[in-house]
CSV table of C-alpha atoms in Angstrom, one decimal:
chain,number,residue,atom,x,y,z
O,1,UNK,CA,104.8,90.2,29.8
O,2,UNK,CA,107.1,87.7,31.3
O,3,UNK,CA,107.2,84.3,29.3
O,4,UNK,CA,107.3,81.7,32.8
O,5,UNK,CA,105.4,79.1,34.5
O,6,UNK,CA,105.0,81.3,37.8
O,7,UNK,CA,105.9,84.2,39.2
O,8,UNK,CA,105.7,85.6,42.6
O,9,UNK,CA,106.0,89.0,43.1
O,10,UNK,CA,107.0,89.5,47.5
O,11,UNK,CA,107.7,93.0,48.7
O,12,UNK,CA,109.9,93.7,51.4
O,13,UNK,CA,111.2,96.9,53.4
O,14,UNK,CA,114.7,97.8,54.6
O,15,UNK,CA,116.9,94.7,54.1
O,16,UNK,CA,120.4,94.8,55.2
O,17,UNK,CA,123.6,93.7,53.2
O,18,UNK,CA,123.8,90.3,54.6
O,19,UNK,CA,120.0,89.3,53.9
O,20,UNK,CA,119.9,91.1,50.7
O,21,UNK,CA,123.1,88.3,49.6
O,22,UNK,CA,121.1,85.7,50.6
O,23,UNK,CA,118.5,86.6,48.2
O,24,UNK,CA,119.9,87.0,45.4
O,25,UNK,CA,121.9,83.7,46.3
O,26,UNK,CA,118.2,81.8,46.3
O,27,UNK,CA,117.8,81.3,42.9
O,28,UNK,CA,118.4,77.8,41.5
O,29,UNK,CA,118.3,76.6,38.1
O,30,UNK,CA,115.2,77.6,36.3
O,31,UNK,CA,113.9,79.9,38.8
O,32,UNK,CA,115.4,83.5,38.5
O,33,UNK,CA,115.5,86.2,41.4
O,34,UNK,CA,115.2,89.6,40.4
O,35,UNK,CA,115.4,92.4,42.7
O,36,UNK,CA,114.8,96.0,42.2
O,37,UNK,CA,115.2,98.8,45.0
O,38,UNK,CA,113.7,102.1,45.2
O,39,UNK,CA,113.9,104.3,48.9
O,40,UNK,CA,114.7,101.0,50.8
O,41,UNK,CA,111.7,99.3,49.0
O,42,UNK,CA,112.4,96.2,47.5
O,43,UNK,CA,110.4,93.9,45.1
O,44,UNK,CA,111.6,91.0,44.9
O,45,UNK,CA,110.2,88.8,41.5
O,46,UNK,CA,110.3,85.0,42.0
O,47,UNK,CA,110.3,83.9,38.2
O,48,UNK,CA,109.9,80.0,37.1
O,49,UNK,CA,110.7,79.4,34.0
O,50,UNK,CA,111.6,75.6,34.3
O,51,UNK,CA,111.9,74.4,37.0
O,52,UNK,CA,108.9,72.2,38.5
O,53,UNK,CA,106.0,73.2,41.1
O,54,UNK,CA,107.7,72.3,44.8
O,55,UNK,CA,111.4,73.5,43.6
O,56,UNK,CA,109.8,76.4,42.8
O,57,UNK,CA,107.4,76.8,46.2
O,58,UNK,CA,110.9,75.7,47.7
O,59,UNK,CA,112.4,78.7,46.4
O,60,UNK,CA,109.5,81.0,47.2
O,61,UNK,CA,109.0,80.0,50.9
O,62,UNK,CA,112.6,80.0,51.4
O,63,UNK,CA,112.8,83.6,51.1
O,64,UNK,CA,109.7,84.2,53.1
O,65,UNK,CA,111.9,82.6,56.2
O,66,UNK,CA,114.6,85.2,54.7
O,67,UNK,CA,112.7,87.9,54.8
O,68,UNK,CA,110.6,88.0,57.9
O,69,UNK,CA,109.7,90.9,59.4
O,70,UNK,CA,111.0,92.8,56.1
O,71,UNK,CA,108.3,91.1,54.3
O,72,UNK,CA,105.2,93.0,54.4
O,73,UNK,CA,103.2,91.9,51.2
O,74,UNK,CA,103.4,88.4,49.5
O,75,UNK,CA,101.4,89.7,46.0
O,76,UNK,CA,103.6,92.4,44.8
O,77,UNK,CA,101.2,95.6,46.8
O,78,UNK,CA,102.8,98.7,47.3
O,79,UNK,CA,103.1,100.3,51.0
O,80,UNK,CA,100.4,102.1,50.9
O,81,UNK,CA,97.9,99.8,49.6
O,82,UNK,CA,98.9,97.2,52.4
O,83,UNK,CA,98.3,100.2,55.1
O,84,UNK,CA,94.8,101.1,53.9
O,85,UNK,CA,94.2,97.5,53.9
O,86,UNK,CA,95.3,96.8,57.4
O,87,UNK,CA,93.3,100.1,58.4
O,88,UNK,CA,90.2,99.4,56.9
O,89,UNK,CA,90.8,95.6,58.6
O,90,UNK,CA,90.9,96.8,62.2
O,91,UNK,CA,88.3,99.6,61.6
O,92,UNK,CA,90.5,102.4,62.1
O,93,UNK,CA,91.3,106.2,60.8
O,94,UNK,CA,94.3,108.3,60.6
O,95,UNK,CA,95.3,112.1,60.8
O,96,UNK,CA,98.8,113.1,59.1
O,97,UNK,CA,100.6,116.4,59.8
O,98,UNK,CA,104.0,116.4,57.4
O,99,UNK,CA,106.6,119.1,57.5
O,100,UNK,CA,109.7,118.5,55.3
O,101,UNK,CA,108.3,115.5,53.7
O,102,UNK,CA,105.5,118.1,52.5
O,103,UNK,CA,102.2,116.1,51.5
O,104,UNK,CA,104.3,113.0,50.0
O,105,UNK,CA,102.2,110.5,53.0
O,106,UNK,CA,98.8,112.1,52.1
O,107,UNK,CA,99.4,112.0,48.7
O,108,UNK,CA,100.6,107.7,48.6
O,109,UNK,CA,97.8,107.4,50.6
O,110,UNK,CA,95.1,109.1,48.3
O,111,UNK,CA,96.5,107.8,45.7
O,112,UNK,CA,94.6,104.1,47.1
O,113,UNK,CA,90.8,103.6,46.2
O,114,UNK,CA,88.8,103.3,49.2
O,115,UNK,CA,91.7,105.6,51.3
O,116,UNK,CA,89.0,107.8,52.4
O,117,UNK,CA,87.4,105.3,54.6
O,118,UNK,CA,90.4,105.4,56.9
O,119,UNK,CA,92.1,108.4,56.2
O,120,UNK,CA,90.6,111.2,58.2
O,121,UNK,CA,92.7,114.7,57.1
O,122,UNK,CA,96.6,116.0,56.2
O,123,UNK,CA,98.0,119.0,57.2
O,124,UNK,CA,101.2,120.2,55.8
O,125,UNK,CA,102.6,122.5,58.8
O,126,UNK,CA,105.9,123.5,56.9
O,127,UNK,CA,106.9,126.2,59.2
O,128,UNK,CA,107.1,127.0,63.4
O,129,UNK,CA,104.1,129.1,63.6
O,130,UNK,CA,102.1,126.4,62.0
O,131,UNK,CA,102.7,124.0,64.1
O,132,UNK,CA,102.5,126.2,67.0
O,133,UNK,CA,99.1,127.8,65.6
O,134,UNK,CA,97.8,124.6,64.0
O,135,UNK,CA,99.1,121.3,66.2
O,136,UNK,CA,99.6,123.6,69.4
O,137,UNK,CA,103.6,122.6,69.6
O,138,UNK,CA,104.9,124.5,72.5
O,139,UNK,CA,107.4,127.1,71.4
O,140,UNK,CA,109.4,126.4,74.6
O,141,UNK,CA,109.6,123.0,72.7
O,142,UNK,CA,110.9,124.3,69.7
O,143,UNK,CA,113.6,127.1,71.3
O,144,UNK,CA,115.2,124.1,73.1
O,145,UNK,CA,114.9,121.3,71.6
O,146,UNK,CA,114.9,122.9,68.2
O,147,UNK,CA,112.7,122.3,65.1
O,148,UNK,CA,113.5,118.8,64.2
O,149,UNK,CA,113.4,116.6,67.2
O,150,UNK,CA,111.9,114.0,69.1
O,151,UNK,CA,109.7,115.7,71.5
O,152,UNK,CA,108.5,118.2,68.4
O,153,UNK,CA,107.3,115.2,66.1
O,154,UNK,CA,105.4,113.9,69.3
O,155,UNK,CA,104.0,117.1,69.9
O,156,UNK,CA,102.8,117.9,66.3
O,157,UNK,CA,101.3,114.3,66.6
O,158,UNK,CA,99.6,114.4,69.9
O,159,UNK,CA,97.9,117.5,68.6
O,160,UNK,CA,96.6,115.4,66.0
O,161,UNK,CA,95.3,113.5,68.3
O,162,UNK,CA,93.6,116.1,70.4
O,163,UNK,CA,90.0,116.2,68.6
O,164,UNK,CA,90.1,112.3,69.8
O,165,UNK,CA,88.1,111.6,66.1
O,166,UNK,CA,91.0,109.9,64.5
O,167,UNK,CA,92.6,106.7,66.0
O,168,UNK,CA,96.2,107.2,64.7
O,169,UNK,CA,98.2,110.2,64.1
O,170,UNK,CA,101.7,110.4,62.0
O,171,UNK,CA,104.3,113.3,62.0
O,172,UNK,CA,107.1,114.1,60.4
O,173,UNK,CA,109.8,116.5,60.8
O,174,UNK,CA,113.4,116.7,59.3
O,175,UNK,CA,116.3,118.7,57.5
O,176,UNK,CA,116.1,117.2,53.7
O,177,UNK,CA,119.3,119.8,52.8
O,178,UNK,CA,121.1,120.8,50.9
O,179,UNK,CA,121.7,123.0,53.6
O,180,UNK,CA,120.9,123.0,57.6
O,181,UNK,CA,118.4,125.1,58.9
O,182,UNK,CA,118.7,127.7,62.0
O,183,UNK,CA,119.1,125.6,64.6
O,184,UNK,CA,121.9,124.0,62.7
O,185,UNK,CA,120.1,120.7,62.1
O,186,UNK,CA,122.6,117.5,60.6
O,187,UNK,CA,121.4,117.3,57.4
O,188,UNK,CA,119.2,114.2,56.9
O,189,UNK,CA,117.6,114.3,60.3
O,190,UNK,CA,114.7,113.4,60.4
O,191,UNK,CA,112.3,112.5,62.8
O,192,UNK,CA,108.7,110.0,62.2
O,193,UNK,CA,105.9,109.4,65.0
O,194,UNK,CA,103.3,107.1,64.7
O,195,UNK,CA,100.7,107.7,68.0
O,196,UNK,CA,97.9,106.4,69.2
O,197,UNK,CA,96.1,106.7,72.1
O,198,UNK,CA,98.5,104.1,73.6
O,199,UNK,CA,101.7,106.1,73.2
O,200,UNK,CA,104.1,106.8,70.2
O,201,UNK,CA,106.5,104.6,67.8
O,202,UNK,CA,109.2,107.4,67.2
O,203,UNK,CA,111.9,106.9,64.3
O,204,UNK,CA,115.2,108.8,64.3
O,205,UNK,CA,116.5,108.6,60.6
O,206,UNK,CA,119.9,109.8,59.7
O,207,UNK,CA,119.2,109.7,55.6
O,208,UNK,CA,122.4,110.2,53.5
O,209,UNK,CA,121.1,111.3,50.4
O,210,UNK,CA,120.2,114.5,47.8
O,211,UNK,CA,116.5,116.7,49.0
O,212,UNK,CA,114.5,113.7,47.2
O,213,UNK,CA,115.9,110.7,48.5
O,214,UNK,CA,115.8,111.8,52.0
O,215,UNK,CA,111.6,112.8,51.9
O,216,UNK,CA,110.7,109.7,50.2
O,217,UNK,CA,113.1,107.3,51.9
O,218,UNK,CA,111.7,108.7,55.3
O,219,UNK,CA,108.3,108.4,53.5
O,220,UNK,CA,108.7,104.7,53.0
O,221,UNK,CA,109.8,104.5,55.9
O,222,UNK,CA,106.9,105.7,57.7
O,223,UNK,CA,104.3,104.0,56.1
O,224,UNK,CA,106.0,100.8,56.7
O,225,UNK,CA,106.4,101.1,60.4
O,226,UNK,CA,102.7,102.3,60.3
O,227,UNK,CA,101.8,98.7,59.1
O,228,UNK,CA,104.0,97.5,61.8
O,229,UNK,CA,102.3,99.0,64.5
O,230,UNK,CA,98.9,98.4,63.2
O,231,UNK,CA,99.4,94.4,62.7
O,232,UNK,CA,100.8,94.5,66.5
O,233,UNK,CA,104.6,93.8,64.8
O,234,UNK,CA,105.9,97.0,66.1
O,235,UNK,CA,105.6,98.3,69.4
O,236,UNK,CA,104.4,101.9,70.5
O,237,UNK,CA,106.2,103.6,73.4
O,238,UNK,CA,109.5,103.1,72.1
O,239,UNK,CA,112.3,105.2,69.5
O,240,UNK,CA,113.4,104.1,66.7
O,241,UNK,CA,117.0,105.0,65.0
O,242,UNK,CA,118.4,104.2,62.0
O,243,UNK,CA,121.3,105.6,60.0
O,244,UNK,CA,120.5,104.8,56.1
């Protein structure tokens, strides 16, 4: 238990270099800035420990500003406690069908009390044939496009979407190494949709990192542009790319 006269706990996502100096350059005299990282998730702990009431709000909104879009919980919540929250908020359900990050969504998101109001099913289609048999992926789609790509993460999402029962679908798709696969995938490719019946947010990650870094970093990344698109922050009908 921290000995202080406030602390504010903010959570943000994916801060570059620059912004991430400018954090840890906020703190003033009596109010410390901590900041601790974990697959691009950062909390960020305001602490007070002498300083008065506005020099401390100073320091707090200041890095609001920072933050912006980053910012996605101002009480310390984790990713997927916002996301159930936001779904619950706007009445809405989800379907997830993971491939090389293996059950790691479903599981963050079961992991929330009250996650089964909004979270309709999870399918782990590792292999070709289940997303062919299970998501109806073309195999044409696959044999030229190969298994990790853009129009095979829409696919594997739009048959999500086919039984029309849940309002969002997410996919994933990706070589998490240590080695490529047969269509001689860079490893760290990996590819995210997020669909609704409006059209799909796709991310193209290029994840430099061992097996566990890659599925959990794409993870995170995922359930944060999930809250993106939900709050209306983040746009559907576009792609996504990021090299991490």
């Amino acid at each position: 238990m921290i000995n202080c006269k406030n602390l504010c706990t903010l959570k943000a996502f994916d801060i570059d270099a620059e912004a991430l100096e400018a954090v840890k350059a906020s703190a003033i005299d009596g109010v410390s800035v901590e900041i601790n990282e974990e697959y691009r998730d950062f909390t960020i702990s305001v602490i007070n420990y002498s300083a008065d009431e506005v020099a401390f709000n100073g320091v707090v909104n200041g890095l609001k500003r920072l933050l912006g879009k980053s910012l996605y919980s101002e009480d310390g919540e984790e990713l997927e406690d916002v996301l159930v929250k936001e779904l619950k908020n706007a009445g809405k359900t989800f379907s997830v069908a993971e491939s090389f990050t293996g059950g790691l969504i479903s599981s963050r998101v079961v992991n929330v009390s009250g996650a089964s109001e909004v979270f309709y099913e999870g399918l782990v289609t590792y292999g070709s044939s289940a997303k062919i048999r299970r998501l109806h992926v073309k195999v044409q789609t696959i044999e030229s496009c190969g298994i990790v790509s853009e129009e095979v993460v829409c696919e594997m999402a739009q048959g999500l979407l086919a039984n029309r029962i849940a309002d969002y679908a997410v996919s994933t798709t990706g070589c998490a190494g240590p080695e490529s696969d047969e269509f001689d995938t860079p490893v760290g490719l990996c590819y995210v949709a997020i669909a609704c019946a409006e059209g799909a947010l796709v991310l193209e990650l290029l994840i430099d990192g061992d097996r566990k870094y890659v599925r959990n970093t794409a993870t995170n990344f995922a359930l944060y542009h999930f809250i993106g698109v939900i709050r209306g922050e983040t746009a559907v009908g576009q792609t996504i790319k990021r090299k991490i």
